JSON list of C-alpha atoms and ligand atoms in Angstrom, two decimals:
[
{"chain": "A", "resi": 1, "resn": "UNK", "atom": "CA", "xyz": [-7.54, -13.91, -14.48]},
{"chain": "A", "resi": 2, "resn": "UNK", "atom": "CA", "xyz": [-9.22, -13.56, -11.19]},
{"chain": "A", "resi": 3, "resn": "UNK", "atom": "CA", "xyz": [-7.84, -11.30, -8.58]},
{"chain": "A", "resi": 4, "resn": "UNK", "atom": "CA", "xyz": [-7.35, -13.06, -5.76]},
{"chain": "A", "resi": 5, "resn": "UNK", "atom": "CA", "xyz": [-8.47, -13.10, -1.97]},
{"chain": "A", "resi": 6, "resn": "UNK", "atom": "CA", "xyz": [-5.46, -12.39, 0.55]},
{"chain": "A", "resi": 7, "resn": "UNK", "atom": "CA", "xyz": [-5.06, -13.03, 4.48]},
{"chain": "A", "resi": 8, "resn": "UNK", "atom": "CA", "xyz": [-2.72, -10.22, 6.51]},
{"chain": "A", "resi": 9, "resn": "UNK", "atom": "CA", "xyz": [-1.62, -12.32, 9.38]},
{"chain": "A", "resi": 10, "resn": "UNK", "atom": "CA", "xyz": [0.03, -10.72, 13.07]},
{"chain": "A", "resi": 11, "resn": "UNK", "atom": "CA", "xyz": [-0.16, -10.04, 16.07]},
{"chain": "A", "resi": 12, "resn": "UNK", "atom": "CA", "xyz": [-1.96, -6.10, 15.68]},
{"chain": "A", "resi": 13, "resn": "UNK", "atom": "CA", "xyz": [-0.91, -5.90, 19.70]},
{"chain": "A", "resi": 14, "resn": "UNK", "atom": "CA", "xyz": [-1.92, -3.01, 18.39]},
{"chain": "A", "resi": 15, "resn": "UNK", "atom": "CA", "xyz": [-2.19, -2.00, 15.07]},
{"chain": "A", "resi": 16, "resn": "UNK", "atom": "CA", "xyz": [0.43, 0.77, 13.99]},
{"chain": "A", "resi": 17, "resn": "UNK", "atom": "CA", "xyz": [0.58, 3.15, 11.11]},
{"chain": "A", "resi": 18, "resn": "UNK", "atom": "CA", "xyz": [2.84, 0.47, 9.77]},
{"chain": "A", "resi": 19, "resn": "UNK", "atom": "CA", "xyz": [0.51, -2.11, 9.81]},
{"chain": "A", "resi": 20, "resn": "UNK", "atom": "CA", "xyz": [-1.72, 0.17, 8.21]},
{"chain": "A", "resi": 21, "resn": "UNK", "atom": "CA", "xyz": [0.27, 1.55, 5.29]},
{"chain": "A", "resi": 22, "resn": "UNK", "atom": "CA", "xyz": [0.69, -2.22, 3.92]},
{"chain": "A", "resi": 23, "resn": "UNK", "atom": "CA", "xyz": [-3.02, -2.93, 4.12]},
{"chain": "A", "resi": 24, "resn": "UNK", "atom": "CA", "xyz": [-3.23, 0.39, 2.12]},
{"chain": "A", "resi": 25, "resn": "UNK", "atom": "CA", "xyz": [-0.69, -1.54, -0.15]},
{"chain": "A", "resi": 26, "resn": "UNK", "atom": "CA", "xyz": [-2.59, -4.83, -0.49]},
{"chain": "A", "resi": 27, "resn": "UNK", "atom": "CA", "xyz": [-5.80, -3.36, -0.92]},
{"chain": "A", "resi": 28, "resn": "UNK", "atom": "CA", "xyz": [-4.44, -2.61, -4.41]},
{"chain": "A", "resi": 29, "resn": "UNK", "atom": "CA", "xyz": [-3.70, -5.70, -5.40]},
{"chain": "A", "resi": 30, "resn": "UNK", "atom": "CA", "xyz": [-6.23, -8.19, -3.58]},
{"chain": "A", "resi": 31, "resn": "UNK", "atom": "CA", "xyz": [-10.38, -8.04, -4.43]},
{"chain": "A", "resi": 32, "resn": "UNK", "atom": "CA", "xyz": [-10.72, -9.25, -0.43]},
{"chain": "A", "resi": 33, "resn": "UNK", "atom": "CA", "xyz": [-8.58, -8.47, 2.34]},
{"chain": "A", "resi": 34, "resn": "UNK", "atom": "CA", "xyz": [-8.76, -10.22, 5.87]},
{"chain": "A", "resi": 35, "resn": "UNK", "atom": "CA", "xyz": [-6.77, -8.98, 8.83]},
{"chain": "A", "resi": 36, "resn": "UNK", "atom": "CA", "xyz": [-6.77, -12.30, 10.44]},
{"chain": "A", "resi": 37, "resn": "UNK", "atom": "CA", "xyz": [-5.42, -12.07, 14.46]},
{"chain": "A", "resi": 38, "resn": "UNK", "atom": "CA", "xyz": [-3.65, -14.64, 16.07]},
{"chain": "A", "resi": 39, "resn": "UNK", "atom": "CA", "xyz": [-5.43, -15.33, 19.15]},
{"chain": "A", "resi": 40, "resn": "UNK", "atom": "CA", "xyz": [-2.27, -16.20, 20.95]},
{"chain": "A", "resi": 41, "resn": "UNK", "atom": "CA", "xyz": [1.25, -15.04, 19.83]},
{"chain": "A", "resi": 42, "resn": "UNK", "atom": "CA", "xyz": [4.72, -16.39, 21.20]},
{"chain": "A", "resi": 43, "resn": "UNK", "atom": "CA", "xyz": [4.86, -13.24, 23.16]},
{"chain": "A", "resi": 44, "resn": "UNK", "atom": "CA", "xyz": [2.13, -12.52, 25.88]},
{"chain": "A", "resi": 45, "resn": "UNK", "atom": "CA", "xyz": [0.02, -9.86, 24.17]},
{"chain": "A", "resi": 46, "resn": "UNK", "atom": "CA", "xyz": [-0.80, -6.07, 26.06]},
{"chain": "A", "resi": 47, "resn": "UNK", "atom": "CA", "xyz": [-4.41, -6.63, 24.50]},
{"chain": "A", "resi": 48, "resn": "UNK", "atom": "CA", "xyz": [-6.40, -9.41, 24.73]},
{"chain": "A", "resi": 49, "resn": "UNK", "atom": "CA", "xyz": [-8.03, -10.77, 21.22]},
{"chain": "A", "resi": 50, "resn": "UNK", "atom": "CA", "xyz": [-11.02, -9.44, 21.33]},
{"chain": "A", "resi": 51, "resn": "UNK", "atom": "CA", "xyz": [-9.57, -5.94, 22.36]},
{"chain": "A", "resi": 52, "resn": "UNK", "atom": "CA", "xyz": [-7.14, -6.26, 19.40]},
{"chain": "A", "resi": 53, "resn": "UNK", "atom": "CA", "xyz": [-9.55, -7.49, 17.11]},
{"chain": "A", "resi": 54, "resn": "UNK", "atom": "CA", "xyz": [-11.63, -3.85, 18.38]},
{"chain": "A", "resi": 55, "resn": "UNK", "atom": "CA", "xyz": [-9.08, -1.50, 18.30]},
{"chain": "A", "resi": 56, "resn": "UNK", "atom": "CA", "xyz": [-8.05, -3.26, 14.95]},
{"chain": "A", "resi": 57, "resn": "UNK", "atom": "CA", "xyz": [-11.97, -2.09, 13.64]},
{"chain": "A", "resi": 58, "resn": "UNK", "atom": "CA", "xyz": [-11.47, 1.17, 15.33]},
{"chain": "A", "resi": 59, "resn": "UNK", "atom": "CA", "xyz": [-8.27, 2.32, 13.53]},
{"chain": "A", "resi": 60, "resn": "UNK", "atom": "CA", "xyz": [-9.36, 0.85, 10.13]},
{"chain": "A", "resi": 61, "resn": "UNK", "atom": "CA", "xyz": [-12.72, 3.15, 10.44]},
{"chain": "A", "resi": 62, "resn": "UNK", "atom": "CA", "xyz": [-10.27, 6.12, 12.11]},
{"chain": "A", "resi": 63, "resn": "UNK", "atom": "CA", "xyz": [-8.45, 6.12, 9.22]},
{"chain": "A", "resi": 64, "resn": "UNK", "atom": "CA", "xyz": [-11.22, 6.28, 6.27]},
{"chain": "A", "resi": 65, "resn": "UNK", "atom": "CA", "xyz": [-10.17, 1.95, 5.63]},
{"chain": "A", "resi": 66, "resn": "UNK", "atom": "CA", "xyz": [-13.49, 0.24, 4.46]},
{"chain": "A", "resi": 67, "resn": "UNK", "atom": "CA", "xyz": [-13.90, -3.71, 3.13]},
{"chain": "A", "resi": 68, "resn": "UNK", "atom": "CA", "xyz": [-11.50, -4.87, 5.15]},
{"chain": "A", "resi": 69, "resn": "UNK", "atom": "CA", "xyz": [-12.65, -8.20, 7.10]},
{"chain": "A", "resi": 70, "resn": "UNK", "atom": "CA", "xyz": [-11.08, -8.65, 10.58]},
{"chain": "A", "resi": 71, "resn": "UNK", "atom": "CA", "xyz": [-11.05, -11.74, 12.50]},
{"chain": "A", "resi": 72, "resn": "UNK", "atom": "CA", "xyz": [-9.04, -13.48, 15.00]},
{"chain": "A", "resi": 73, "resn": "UNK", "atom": "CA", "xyz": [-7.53, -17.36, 14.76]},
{"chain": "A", "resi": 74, "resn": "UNK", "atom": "CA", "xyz": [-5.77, -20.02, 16.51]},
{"chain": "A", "resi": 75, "resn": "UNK", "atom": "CA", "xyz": [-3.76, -22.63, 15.62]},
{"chain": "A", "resi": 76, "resn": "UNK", "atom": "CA", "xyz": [-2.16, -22.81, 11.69]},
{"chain": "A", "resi": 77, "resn": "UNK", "atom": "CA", "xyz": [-2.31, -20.03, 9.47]},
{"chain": "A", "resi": 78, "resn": "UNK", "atom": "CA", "xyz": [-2.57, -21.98, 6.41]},
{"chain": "A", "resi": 79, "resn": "UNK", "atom": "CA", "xyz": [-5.85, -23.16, 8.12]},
{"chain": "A", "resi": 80, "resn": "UNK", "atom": "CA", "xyz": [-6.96, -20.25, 8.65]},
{"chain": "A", "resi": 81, "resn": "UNK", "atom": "CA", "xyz": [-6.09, -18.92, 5.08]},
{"chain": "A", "resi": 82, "resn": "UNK", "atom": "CA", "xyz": [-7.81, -22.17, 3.30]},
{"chain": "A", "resi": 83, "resn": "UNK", "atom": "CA", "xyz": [-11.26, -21.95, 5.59]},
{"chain": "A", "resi": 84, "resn": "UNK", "atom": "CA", "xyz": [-11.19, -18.21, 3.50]},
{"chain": "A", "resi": 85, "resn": "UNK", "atom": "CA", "xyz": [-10.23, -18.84, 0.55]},
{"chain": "A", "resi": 86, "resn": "UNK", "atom": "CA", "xyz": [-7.23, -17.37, 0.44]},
{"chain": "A", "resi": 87, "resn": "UNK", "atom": "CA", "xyz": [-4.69, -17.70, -2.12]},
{"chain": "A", "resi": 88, "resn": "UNK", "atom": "CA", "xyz": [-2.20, -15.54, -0.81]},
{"chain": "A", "resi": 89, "resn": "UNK", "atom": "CA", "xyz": [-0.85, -14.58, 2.37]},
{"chain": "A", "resi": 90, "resn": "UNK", "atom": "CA", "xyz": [0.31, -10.69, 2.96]},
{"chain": "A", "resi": 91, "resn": "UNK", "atom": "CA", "xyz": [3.32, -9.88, 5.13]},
{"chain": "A", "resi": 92, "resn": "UNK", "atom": "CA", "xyz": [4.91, -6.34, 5.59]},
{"chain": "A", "resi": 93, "resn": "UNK", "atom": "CA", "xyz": [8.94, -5.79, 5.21]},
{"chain": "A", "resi": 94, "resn": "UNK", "atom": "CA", "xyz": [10.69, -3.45, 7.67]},
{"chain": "A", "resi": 95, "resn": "UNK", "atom": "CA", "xyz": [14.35, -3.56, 7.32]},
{"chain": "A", "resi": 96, "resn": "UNK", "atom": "CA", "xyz": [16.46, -6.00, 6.22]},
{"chain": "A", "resi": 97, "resn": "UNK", "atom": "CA", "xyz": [16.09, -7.65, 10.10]},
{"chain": "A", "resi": 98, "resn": "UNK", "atom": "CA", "xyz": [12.31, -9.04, 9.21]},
{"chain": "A", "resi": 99, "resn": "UNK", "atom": "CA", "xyz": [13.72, -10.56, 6.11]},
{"chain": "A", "resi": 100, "resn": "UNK", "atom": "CA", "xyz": [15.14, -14.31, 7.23]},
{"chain": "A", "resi": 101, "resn": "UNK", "atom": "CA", "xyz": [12.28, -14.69, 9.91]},
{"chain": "A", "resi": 102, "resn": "UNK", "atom": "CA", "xyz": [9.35, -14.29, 7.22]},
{"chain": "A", "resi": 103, "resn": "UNK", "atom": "CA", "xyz": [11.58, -16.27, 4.80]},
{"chain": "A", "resi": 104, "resn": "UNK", "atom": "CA", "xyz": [11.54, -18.92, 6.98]},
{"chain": "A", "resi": 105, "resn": "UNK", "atom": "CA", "xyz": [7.53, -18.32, 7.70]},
{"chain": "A", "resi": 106, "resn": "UNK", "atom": "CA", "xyz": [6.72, -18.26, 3.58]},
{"chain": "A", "resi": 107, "resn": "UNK", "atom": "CA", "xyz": [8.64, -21.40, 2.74]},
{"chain": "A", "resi": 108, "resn": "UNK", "atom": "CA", "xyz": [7.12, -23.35, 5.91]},
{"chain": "A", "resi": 109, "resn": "UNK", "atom": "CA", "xyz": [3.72, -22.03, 4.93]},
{"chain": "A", "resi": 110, "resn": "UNK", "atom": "CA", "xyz": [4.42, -23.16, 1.15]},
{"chain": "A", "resi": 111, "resn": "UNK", "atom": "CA", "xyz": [5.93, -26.59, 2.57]},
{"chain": "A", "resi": 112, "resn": "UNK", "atom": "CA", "xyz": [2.21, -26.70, 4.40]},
{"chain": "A", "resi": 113, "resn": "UNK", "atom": "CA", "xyz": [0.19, -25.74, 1.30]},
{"chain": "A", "resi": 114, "resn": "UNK", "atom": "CA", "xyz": [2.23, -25.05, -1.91]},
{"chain": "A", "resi": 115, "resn": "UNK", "atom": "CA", "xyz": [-1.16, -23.39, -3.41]},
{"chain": "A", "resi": 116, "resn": "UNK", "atom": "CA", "xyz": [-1.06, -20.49, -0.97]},
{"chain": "A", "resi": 117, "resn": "UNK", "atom": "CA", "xyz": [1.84, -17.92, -2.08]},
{"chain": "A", "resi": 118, "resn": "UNK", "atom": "CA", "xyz": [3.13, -15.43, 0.39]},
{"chain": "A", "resi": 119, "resn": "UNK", "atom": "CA", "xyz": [4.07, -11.58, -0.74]},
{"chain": "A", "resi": 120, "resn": "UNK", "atom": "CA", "xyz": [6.12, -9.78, 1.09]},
{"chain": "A", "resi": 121, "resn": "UNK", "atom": "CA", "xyz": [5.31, -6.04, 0.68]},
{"chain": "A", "resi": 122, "resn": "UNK", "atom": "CA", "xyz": [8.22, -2.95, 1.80]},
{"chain": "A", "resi": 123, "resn": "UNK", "atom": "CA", "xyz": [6.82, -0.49, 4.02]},
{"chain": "A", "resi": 124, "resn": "UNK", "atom": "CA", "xyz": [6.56, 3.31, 3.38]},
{"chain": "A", "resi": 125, "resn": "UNK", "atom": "CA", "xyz": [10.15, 4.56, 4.99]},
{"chain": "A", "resi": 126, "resn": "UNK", "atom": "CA", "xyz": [9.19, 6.48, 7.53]},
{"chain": "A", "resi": 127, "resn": "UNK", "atom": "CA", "xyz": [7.65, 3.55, 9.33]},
{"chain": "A", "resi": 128, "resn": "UNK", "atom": "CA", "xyz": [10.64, 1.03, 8.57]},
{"chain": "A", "resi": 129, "resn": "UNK", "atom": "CA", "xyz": [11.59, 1.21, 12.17]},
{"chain": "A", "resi": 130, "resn": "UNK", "atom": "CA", "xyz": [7.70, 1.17, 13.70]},
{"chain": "A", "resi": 131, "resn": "UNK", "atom": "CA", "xyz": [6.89, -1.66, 15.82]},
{"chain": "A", "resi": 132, "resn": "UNK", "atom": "CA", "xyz": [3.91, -2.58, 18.06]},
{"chain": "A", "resi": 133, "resn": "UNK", "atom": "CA", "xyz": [6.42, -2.94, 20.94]},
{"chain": "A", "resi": 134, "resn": "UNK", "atom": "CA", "xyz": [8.26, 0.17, 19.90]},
{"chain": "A", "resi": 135, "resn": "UNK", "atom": "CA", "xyz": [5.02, 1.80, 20.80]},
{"chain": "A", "resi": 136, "resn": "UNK", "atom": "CA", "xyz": [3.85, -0.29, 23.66]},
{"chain": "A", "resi": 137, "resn": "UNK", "atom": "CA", "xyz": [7.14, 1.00, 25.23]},
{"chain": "A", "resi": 138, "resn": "UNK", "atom": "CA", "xyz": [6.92, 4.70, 24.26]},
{"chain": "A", "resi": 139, "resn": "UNK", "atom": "CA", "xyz": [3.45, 4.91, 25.35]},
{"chain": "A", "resi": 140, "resn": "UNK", "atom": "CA", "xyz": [4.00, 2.53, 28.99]},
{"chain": "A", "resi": 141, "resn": "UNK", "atom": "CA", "xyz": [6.93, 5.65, 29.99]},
{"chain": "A", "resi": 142, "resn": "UNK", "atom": "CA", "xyz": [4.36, 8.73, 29.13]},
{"chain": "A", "resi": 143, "resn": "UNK", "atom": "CA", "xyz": [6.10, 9.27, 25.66]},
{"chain": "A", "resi": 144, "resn": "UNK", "atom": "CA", "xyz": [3.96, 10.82, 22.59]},
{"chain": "A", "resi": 145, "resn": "UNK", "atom": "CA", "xyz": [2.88, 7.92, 20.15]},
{"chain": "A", "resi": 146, "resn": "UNK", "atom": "CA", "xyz": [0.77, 10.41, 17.91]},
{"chain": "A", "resi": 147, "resn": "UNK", "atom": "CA", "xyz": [2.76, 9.49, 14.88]},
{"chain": "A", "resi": 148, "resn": "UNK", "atom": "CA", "xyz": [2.58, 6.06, 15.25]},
{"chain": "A", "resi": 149, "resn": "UNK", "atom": "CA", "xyz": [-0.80, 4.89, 15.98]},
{"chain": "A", "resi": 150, "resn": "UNK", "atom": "CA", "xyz": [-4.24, 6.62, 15.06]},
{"chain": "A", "resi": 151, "resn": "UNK", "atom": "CA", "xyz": [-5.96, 8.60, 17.82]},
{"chain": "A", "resi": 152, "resn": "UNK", "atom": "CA", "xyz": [-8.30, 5.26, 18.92]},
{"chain": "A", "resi": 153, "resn": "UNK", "atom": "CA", "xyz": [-5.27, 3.28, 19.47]},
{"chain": "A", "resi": 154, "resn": "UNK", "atom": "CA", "xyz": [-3.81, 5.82, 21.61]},
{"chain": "A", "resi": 155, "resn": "UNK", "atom": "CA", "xyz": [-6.47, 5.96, 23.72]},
{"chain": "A", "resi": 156, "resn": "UNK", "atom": "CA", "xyz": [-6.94, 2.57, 24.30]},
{"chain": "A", "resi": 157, "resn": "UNK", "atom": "CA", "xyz": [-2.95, 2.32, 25.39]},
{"chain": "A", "resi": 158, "resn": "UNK", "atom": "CA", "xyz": [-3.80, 4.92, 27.59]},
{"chain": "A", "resi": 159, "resn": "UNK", "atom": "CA", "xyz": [-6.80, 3.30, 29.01]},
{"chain": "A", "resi": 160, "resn": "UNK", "atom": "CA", "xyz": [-4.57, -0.14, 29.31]},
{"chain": "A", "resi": 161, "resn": "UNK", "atom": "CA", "xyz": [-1.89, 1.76, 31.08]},
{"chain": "A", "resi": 162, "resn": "UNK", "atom": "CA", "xyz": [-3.53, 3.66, 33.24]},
{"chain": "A", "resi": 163, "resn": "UNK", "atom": "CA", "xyz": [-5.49, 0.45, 34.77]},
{"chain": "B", "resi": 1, "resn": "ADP", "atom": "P1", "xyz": [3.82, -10.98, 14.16]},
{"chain": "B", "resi": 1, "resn": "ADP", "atom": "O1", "xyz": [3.93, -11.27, 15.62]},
{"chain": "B", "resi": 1, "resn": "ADP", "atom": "O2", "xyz": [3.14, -12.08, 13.38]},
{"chain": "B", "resi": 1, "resn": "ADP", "atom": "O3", "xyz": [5.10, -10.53, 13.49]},
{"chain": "B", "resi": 1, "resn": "ADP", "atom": "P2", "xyz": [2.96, -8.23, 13.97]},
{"chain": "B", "resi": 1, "resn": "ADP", "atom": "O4", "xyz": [1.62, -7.64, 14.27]},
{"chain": "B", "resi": 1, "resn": "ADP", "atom": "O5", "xyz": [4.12, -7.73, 14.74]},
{"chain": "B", "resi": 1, "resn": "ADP", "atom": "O6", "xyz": [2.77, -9.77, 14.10]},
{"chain": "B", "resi": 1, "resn": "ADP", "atom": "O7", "xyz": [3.29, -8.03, 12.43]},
{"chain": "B", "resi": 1, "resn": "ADP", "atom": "C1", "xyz": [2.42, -8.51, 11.44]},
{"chain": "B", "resi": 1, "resn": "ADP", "atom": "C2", "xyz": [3.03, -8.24, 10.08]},
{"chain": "B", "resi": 1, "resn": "ADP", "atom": "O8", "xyz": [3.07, -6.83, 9.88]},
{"chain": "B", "resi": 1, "resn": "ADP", "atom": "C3", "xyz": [4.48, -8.74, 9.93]},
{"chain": "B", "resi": 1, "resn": "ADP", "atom": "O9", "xyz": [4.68, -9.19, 8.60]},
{"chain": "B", "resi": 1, "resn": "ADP", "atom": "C4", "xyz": [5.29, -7.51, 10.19]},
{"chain": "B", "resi": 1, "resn": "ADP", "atom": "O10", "xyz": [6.55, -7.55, 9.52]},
{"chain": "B", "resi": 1, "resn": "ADP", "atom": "C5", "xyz": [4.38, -6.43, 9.59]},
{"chain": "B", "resi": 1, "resn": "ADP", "atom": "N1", "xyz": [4.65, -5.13, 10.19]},
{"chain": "B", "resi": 1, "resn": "ADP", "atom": "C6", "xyz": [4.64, -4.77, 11.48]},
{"chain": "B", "resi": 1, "resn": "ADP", "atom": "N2", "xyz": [5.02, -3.47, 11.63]},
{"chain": "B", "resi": 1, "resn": "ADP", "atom": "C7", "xyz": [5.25, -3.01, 10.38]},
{"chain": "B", "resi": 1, "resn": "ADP", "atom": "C8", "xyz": [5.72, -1.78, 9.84]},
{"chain": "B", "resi": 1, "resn": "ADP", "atom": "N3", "xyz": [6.05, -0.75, 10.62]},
{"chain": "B", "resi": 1, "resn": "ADP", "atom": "N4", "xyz": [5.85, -1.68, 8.50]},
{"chain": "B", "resi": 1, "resn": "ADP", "atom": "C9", "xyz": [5.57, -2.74, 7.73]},
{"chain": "B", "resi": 1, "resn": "ADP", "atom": "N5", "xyz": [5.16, -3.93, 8.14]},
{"chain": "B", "resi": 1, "resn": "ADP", "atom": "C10", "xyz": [5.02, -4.08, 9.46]}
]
């Protein structure tokens, strides 16, 4: 049976440890893996898309992360995931909070194109309560965000902040 291709969809505004530890997840399953960015998210993003789609690269190659494809898109995920080849789309678990929104996201994306399954993988504990804005908000009020972002993505917060 072939092992198939999978898209990680977000935000990455930035990338976290969290974010990290379920590509580390998926790479074990999928053959491919594409971080694919959405260009623009329901929240106005700290980074613009080609800064995320950077520090994205950055933090992948911090952390010793080859093979992994990032791109940005815009408009429907399933799209995005079908101009790939895609057959599945990977989503990460926090606590029990992320569950109903990306159960409503899998079955509209299965509604959209029942040939594209979404997997929903748990995160490593220690990052069950990391978020992007989590750190956007440490790191804005001078707090230390060493344990939640690689060295590259601190120093582009501190870049962002400081200008
Ligand atoms: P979005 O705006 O699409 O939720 P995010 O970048 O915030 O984009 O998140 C992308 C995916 O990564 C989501 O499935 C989210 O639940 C997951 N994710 C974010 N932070 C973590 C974390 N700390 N542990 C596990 N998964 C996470």
């Amino acid at each position: 049976m072939p092992i198939p291709r999978a898209i990680y969809p977000g935000s990455f505004d930035p990338i976290t440890y969290g974010h990290i530890d379920i590509v580390r997840r998926a790479k074990k399953i999928f053959s491919r893996l594409v971080i694919a960015i959405v260009a623009n998210p329901n929240k106005e993003p700290l980074f613009s898309i080609a800064e995320r789609v950077r520090i994205t690269e950055e933090a992948l190659a911090e952390v010793g992360i080859c093979g992994i494809e990032v791109i940005s898109y815009d408009g429907l995920l399933i799209d995005c995931a079908k101009a790939i080849g895609a057959a599945a789309v990977v989503r990460g678990l926090r606590a029990g909070s992320d569950f109903d929104y990306e159960f409503q996201l899998a079955l509209t994306n299965r509604d959209l194109d029942s040939d594209i399954e979404t997997v929903l993988l748990m995160t490593a504990g220690r990052y069950s309560f990391l978020s992007s804005s989590i750190v956007k908000e440490v790191k804005r009020y001078g707090g230390d965000v060493s344990s939640f972002v690689p060295k590259s993505v601190e120093e582009a917060l501190t870049r962002k902040f400081a200008g």
